[in-house]
């Protein structure tokens, strides 16, 4: 049997995701019309003998209750949210719930970061992992040398695929092969995490007897049960024939900023074309007037037949799109109204916002720039004919004059 665990983090981790994380925990922000965490969860469907899916985080339980019960029914696989009382780190969080996870007596445990966007080749990883015979296998992708330092960089043996060297976000270049945040482990991972905790406790005891530190704890020293998977587990175990890599050539992105959520929404929409065409507005292959490329429209949304939608657009519940409106590369959230002939591109339009007649909400579409996409928070009103370009607008603002390259608080 196999168990999957998805690390969803908590409210303090989502700060780069503001103002969108004001309304909804980041893992539930919609990409391609589905909550972010829905994509790894539905990828788990392909794992043979999957017994359970756990989401581990430190958000309030009630924030996930509705989603978790509906997805359990839909997939016919139990999905449970487990709340940490405080952050224990990416490995510590897993260890915290070891007894529960081991109840199903799994032979293998998948561990997935919730804020990555990829094709999640999980059954393929499981096969490779069994062939290697190690304790863990890491999904790896090649990225540009310039961007590699944002991630865990690693070196592996090209023939055996053994992980030889691992450094988390190094200052000097090590490798353009990086850690995708998708892993499979045998239950021995718990022993490895326990080892780190025990070592920390021993060191703390030593310090206590040898100095006055007990009175003045060093803030750089992590608590014994706070264990990071990357620095504390992967780095020391590299080169010990316990960890292996599985390299993917498919798409892979990390979702830390609102801009990246537009990019990832579009990647998932493109994937739906192969995996879930029924979710796309023109998924049945017929040409629909006004729709180009991959588009998701929630069944309750009302789109005027003369509006031009796509490519890469996702429209959430109860949104209303007026005649002659033009939408591309954007995410339209619940209850938004876009009036006649308005234009929206490279933008996220927040819950209950309203875009006036002939207004334009646009951006350059540079997803890596701070202001490369335009983000409107909840209940923002853009009045008729107003142009908003490369800007972030916080909730409840009304714009009656044009803005460019601004953050409006
Ligand atoms: N439940 C829980 N508790 N989850 C946590 C905690 C915690 O205390 N700390 C982090 N997480 C979750 C985050 O929500 C995220 O899904 C994942 O664990 C990793 O988060 P970080 O530890 O903040 O690392 P990162 O996202 O900056 O980088 C990691 O992922 C990259 C791939 O996206 C590293 O492992 C990199 O090496 C890797 O390239």
PDB file of N, CA and C and ligand atoms in Angstrom, residues 6-10 13 16 56-58 82 84 86-90 93-94 112-116 150-153 166-169 178-183 226 228-230 234 252-256, ligand 1:
ATOM      1  N   UNK A   6       0.750  15.692   1.178  1.00  0.00           N
ATOM      2  CA  UNK A   6       0.996  16.967   0.493  1.00  0.00           C
ATOM      3  C   UNK A   6       1.225  18.043   1.547  1.00  0.00           C
ATOM      4  N   UNK A   7       2.386  18.693   1.494  1.00  0.00           N
ATOM      5  CA  UNK A   7       2.712  19.738   2.469  1.00  0.00           C
ATOM      6  C   UNK A   7       2.110  21.048   1.998  1.00  0.00           C
ATOM      7  N   UNK A   8       1.181  21.600   2.787  1.00  0.00           N
ATOM      8  CA  UNK A   8       0.512  22.828   2.343  1.00  0.00           C
ATOM      9  C   UNK A   8       1.003  24.079   3.078  1.00  0.00           C
ATOM     10  N   UNK A   9       1.874  23.919   4.097  1.00  0.00           N
ATOM     11  CA  UNK A   9       2.392  25.089   4.802  1.00  0.00           C
ATOM     12  C   UNK A   9       1.296  25.805   5.580  1.00  0.00           C
ATOM     13  N   UNK A  10       1.490  27.096   5.793  1.00  0.00           N
ATOM     14  CA  UNK A  10       0.509  27.831   6.593  1.00  0.00           C
ATOM     15  C   UNK A  10       0.490  29.299   6.262  1.00  0.00           C
ATOM     16  N   UNK A  13       3.561  31.552   5.549  1.00  0.00           N
ATOM     17  CA  UNK A  13       4.398  31.203   4.404  1.00  0.00           C
ATOM     18  C   UNK A  13       3.929  31.883   3.124  1.00  0.00           C
ATOM     19  N   UNK A  16       4.307  36.284   0.015  1.00  0.00           N
ATOM     20  CA  UNK A  16       4.590  36.766  -1.336  1.00  0.00           C
ATOM     21  C   UNK A  16       3.358  36.661  -2.230  1.00  0.00           C
ATOM     22  N   UNK A  56      -0.876  18.186   5.058  1.00  0.00           N
ATOM     23  CA  UNK A  56      -0.348  18.612   6.355  1.00  0.00           C
ATOM     24  C   UNK A  56      -0.015  20.088   6.300  1.00  0.00           C
ATOM     25  N   UNK A  57      -0.550  20.838   7.260  1.00  0.00           N
ATOM     26  CA  UNK A  57      -0.283  22.270   7.272  1.00  0.00           C
ATOM     27  C   UNK A  57      -0.617  22.877   8.606  1.00  0.00           C
ATOM     28  N   UNK A  58      -0.440  24.209   8.688  1.00  0.00           N
ATOM     29  CA  UNK A  58      -0.829  24.878   9.936  1.00  0.00           C
ATOM     30  C   UNK A  58      -1.855  25.988   9.690  1.00  0.00           C
ATOM     31  N   UNK A  82      -4.483  17.423   8.116  1.00  0.00           N
ATOM     32  CA  UNK A  82      -3.898  17.282   9.447  1.00  0.00           C
ATOM     33  C   UNK A  82      -3.246  18.601   9.826  1.00  0.00           C
ATOM     34  N   UNK A  84      -0.924  20.992  12.049  1.00  0.00           N
ATOM     35  CA  UNK A  84       0.160  21.116  13.035  1.00  0.00           C
ATOM     36  C   UNK A  84      -0.187  22.275  13.959  1.00  0.00           C
ATOM     37  N   UNK A  86       1.973  24.165  15.274  1.00  0.00           N
ATOM     38  CA  UNK A  86       2.918  25.194  14.825  1.00  0.00           C
ATOM     39  C   UNK A  86       3.797  24.561  13.753  1.00  0.00           C
ATOM     40  N   UNK A  87       4.529  25.371  12.973  1.00  0.00           N
ATOM     41  CA  UNK A  87       5.336  24.772  11.904  1.00  0.00           C
ATOM     42  C   UNK A  87       6.444  23.871  12.450  1.00  0.00           C
ATOM     43  N   UNK A  88       6.595  22.702  11.863  1.00  0.00           N
ATOM     44  CA  UNK A  88       7.673  21.786  12.247  1.00  0.00           C
ATOM     45  C   UNK A  88       8.707  21.624  11.134  1.00  0.00           C
ATOM     46  N   UNK A  89       8.579  22.416  10.049  1.00  0.00           N
ATOM     47  CA  UNK A  89       9.467  22.257   8.898  1.00  0.00           C
ATOM     48  C   UNK A  89       8.937  21.172   7.972  1.00  0.00           C
ATOM     49  N   UNK A  90       9.493  21.121   6.752  1.00  0.00           N
ATOM     50  CA  UNK A  90       8.915  20.222   5.750  1.00  0.00           C
ATOM     51  C   UNK A  90       9.083  18.740   6.096  1.00  0.00           C
ATOM     52  N   UNK A  93       7.071  18.213   9.902  1.00  0.00           N
ATOM     53  CA  UNK A  93       5.614  18.117   9.784  1.00  0.00           C
ATOM     54  C   UNK A  93       5.182  16.691   9.459  1.00  0.00           C
ATOM     55  N   UNK A  94       5.928  16.069   8.573  1.00  0.00           N
ATOM     56  CA  UNK A  94       5.655  14.675   8.196  1.00  0.00           C
ATOM     57  C   UNK A  94       5.851  13.770   9.425  1.00  0.00           C
ATOM     58  N   UNK A 112       4.720  15.541  -1.396  1.00  0.00           N
ATOM     59  CA  UNK A 112       4.648  16.541  -2.465  1.00  0.00           C
ATOM     60  C   UNK A 112       4.527  17.940  -1.871  1.00  0.00           C
ATOM     61  N   UNK A 113       5.282  18.887  -2.386  1.00  0.00           N
ATOM     62  CA  UNK A 113       5.059  20.289  -2.035  1.00  0.00           C
ATOM     63  C   UNK A 113       3.804  20.745  -2.759  1.00  0.00           C
ATOM     64  N   UNK A 114       3.000  21.543  -2.088  1.00  0.00           N
ATOM     65  CA  UNK A 114       1.762  21.928  -2.759  1.00  0.00           C
ATOM     66  C   UNK A 114       1.984  23.068  -3.740  1.00  0.00           C
ATOM     67  N   UNK A 115       3.088  23.817  -3.584  1.00  0.00           N
ATOM     68  CA  UNK A 115       3.253  24.996  -4.438  1.00  0.00           C
ATOM     69  C   UNK A 115       4.177  24.740  -5.632  1.00  0.00           C
ATOM     70  N   UNK A 116       4.100  23.556  -6.193  1.00  0.00           N
ATOM     71  CA  UNK A 116       4.789  23.314  -7.458  1.00  0.00           C
ATOM     72  C   UNK A 116       3.759  22.900  -8.503  1.00  0.00           C
ATOM     73  N   UNK A 150      17.507  29.572  -7.005  1.00  0.00           N
ATOM     74  CA  UNK A 150      16.271  29.745  -6.220  1.00  0.00           C
ATOM     75  C   UNK A 150      15.815  28.420  -5.627  1.00  0.00           C
ATOM     76  N   UNK A 151      16.501  27.339  -5.990  1.00  0.00           N
ATOM     77  CA  UNK A 151      16.017  26.004  -5.620  1.00  0.00           C
ATOM     78  C   UNK A 151      17.139  25.193  -4.979  1.00  0.00           C
ATOM     79  N   UNK A 152      16.824  23.942  -4.648  1.00  0.00           N
ATOM     80  CA  UNK A 152      17.859  23.030  -4.195  1.00  0.00           C
ATOM     81  C   UNK A 152      18.600  22.491  -5.412  1.00  0.00           C
ATOM     82  N   UNK A 153      19.918  22.733  -5.487  1.00  0.00           N
ATOM     83  CA  UNK A 153      20.703  22.261  -6.642  1.00  0.00           C
ATOM     84  C   UNK A 153      21.357  20.924  -6.287  1.00  0.00           C
ATOM     85  N   UNK A 166      24.013  17.584  -2.672  1.00  0.00           N
ATOM     86  CA  UNK A 166      22.801  18.402  -2.618  1.00  0.00           C
ATOM     87  C   UNK A 166      23.087  19.682  -1.841  1.00  0.00           C
ATOM     88  N   UNK A 167      22.760  20.847  -2.407  1.00  0.00           N
ATOM     89  CA  UNK A 167      22.874  22.119  -1.675  1.00  0.00           C
ATOM     90  C   UNK A 167      21.607  22.918  -1.872  1.00  0.00           C
ATOM     91  N   UNK A 168      21.033  23.389  -0.773  1.00  0.00           N
ATOM     92  CA  UNK A 168      19.800  24.168  -0.844  1.00  0.00           C
ATOM     93  C   UNK A 168      20.117  25.627  -1.187  1.00  0.00           C
ATOM     94  N   UNK A 169      19.511  26.143  -2.240  1.00  0.00           N
ATOM     95  CA  UNK A 169      19.648  27.544  -2.682  1.00  0.00           C
ATOM     96  C   UNK A 169      21.074  28.083  -2.503  1.00  0.00           C
ATOM     97  N   UNK A 178      17.687  20.607 -10.498  1.00  0.00           N
ATOM     98  CA  UNK A 178      17.151  21.072  -9.211  1.00  0.00           C
ATOM     99  C   UNK A 178      16.066  20.129  -8.663  1.00  0.00           C
ATOM    100  N   UNK A 179      15.839  20.297  -7.362  1.00  0.00           N
ATOM    101  CA  UNK A 179      14.846  19.523  -6.623  1.00  0.00           C
ATOM    102  C   UNK A 179      13.448  20.077  -6.925  1.00  0.00           C
ATOM    103  N   UNK A 180      12.564  19.240  -7.436  1.00  0.00           N
ATOM    104  CA  UNK A 180      11.206  19.662  -7.809  1.00  0.00           C
ATOM    105  C   UNK A 180      10.242  19.704  -6.627  1.00  0.00           C
ATOM    106  N   UNK A 181      10.652  19.241  -5.446  1.00  0.00           N
ATOM    107  CA  UNK A 181       9.724  19.225  -4.317  1.00  0.00           C
ATOM    108  C   UNK A 181       8.709  18.091  -4.402  1.00  0.00           C
ATOM    109  N   UNK A 182       9.080  17.011  -5.076  1.00  0.00           N
ATOM    110  CA  UNK A 182       8.209  15.831  -5.206  1.00  0.00           C
ATOM    111  C   UNK A 182       9.080  14.610  -4.906  1.00  0.00           C
ATOM    112  N   UNK A 183       8.685  13.832  -3.893  1.00  0.00           N
ATOM    113  CA  UNK A 183       9.550  12.747  -3.423  1.00  0.00           C
ATOM    114  C   UNK A 183       8.761  11.475  -3.191  1.00  0.00           C
ATOM    115  N   UNK A 226      12.082  20.771  14.746  1.00  0.00           N
ATOM    116  CA  UNK A 226      11.908  21.514  13.495  1.00  0.00           C
ATOM    117  C   UNK A 226      12.935  20.980  12.498  1.00  0.00           C
ATOM    118  N   UNK A 228      14.022  20.389   8.456  1.00  0.00           N
ATOM    119  CA  UNK A 228      13.800  20.717   7.038  1.00  0.00           C
ATOM    120  C   UNK A 228      14.263  19.546   6.197  1.00  0.00           C
ATOM    121  N   UNK A 229      13.413  19.177   5.259  1.00  0.00           N
ATOM    122  CA  UNK A 229      13.739  18.016   4.435  1.00  0.00           C
ATOM    123  C   UNK A 229      15.018  18.257   3.635  1.00  0.00           C
ATOM    124  N   UNK A 230      15.126  19.436   3.041  1.00  0.00           N
ATOM    125  CA  UNK A 230      16.257  19.701   2.149  1.00  0.00           C
ATOM    126  C   UNK A 230      17.585  19.782   2.900  1.00  0.00           C
ATOM    127  N   UNK A 234      18.259  15.771   3.036  1.00  0.00           N
ATOM    128  CA  UNK A 234      18.828  15.457   1.716  1.00  0.00           C
ATOM    129  C   UNK A 234      20.328  15.733   1.664  1.00  0.00           C
ATOM    130  N   UNK A 252       7.685  22.157 -15.387  1.00  0.00           N
ATOM    131  CA  UNK A 252       7.790  22.280 -13.930  1.00  0.00           C
ATOM    132  C   UNK A 252       7.950  23.753 -13.568  1.00  0.00           C
ATOM    133  N   UNK A 253       7.170  24.239 -12.625  1.00  0.00           N
ATOM    134  CA  UNK A 253       7.301  25.622 -12.140  1.00  0.00           C
ATOM    135  C   UNK A 253       6.985  25.643 -10.648  1.00  0.00           C
ATOM    136  N   UNK A 254       7.493  26.679  -9.982  1.00  0.00           N
ATOM    137  CA  UNK A 254       7.176  26.869  -8.578  1.00  0.00           C
ATOM    138  C   UNK A 254       6.201  28.044  -8.467  1.00  0.00           C
ATOM    139  N   UNK A 255       5.236  27.952  -7.562  1.00  0.00           N
ATOM    140  CA  UNK A 255       4.178  28.971  -7.510  1.00  0.00           C
ATOM    141  C   UNK A 255       4.311  29.808  -6.240  1.00  0.00           C
ATOM    142  N   UNK A 256       5.210  30.773  -6.257  1.00  0.00           N
ATOM    143  CA  UNK A 256       5.394  31.598  -5.063  1.00  0.00           C
ATOM    144  C   UNK A 256       4.714  32.958  -5.203  1.00  0.00           C
TER     145      UNK A 256
HETATM  146  N1  LIG B   1       3.009  21.464   6.955  1.00  0.00           N
HETATM  147  C1  LIG B   1       4.094  22.180   6.803  1.00  0.00           C
HETATM  148  N2  LIG B   1       4.786  22.591   7.913  1.00  0.00           N
HETATM  149  N3  LIG B   1       4.501  22.490   5.568  1.00  0.00           N
HETATM  150  C2  LIG B   1       5.623  23.208   5.447  1.00  0.00           C
HETATM  151  C3  LIG B   1       6.378  23.664   6.537  1.00  0.00           C
HETATM  152  C4  LIG B   1       5.916  23.318   7.844  1.00  0.00           C
HETATM  153  O1  LIG B   1       6.490  23.692   8.871  1.00  0.00           O
HETATM  154  N4  LIG B   1       7.443  24.346   6.066  1.00  0.00           N
HETATM  155  C5  LIG B   1       7.353  24.310   4.722  1.00  0.00           C
HETATM  156  N5  LIG B   1       6.242  23.629   4.344  1.00  0.00           N
HETATM  157  C6  LIG B   1       5.789  23.313   2.987  1.00  0.00           C
HETATM  158  C7  LIG B   1       5.561  24.503   2.085  1.00  0.00           C
HETATM  159  O2  LIG B   1       4.207  24.883   2.086  1.00  0.00           O
HETATM  160  C8  LIG B   1       5.964  23.954   0.724  1.00  0.00           C
HETATM  161  O3  LIG B   1       4.889  23.262   0.128  1.00  0.00           O
HETATM  162  C9  LIG B   1       7.055  22.945   1.058  1.00  0.00           C
HETATM  163  O4  LIG B   1       6.841  22.581   2.415  1.00  0.00           O
HETATM  164  C10 LIG B   1       8.472  23.471   0.887  1.00  0.00           C
HETATM  165  O5  LIG B   1       8.546  24.733   1.455  1.00  0.00           O
HETATM  166  P1  LIG B   1       9.900  25.418   1.962  1.00  0.00           P
HETATM  167  O6  LIG B   1      10.515  24.554   2.987  1.00  0.00           O
HETATM  168  O7  LIG B   1       9.542  26.815   2.319  1.00  0.00           O
HETATM  169  O8  LIG B   1      10.896  25.381   0.742  1.00  0.00           O
HETATM  170  P2  LIG B   1      10.846  26.131  -0.687  1.00  0.00           P
HETATM  171  O9  LIG B   1       9.484  26.028  -1.262  1.00  0.00           O
HETATM  172  O10 LIG B   1      11.488  27.458  -0.617  1.00  0.00           O
HETATM  173  O11 LIG B   1      11.836  25.205  -1.509  1.00  0.00           O
HETATM  174  C11 LIG B   1      11.674  23.798  -1.519  1.00  0.00           C
HETATM  175  O12 LIG B   1      10.966  23.414  -2.667  1.00  0.00           O
HETATM  176  C12 LIG B   1      11.628  23.662  -3.926  1.00  0.00           C
HETATM  177  C13 LIG B   1      10.735  23.143  -5.015  1.00  0.00           C
HETATM  178  O13 LIG B   1       9.597  23.929  -5.110  1.00  0.00           O
HETATM  179  C14 LIG B   1      13.076  23.167  -1.470  1.00  0.00           C
HETATM  180  O14 LIG B   1      12.949  21.804  -1.171  1.00  0.00           O
HETATM  181  C15 LIG B   1      13.811  23.380  -2.775  1.00  0.00           C
HETATM  182  O15 LIG B   1      14.990  22.600  -2.792  1.00  0.00           O
HETATM  183  C16 LIG B   1      12.976  22.960  -3.963  1.00  0.00           C
HETATM  184  O16 LIG B   1      13.677  23.257  -5.153  1.00  0.00           O
END
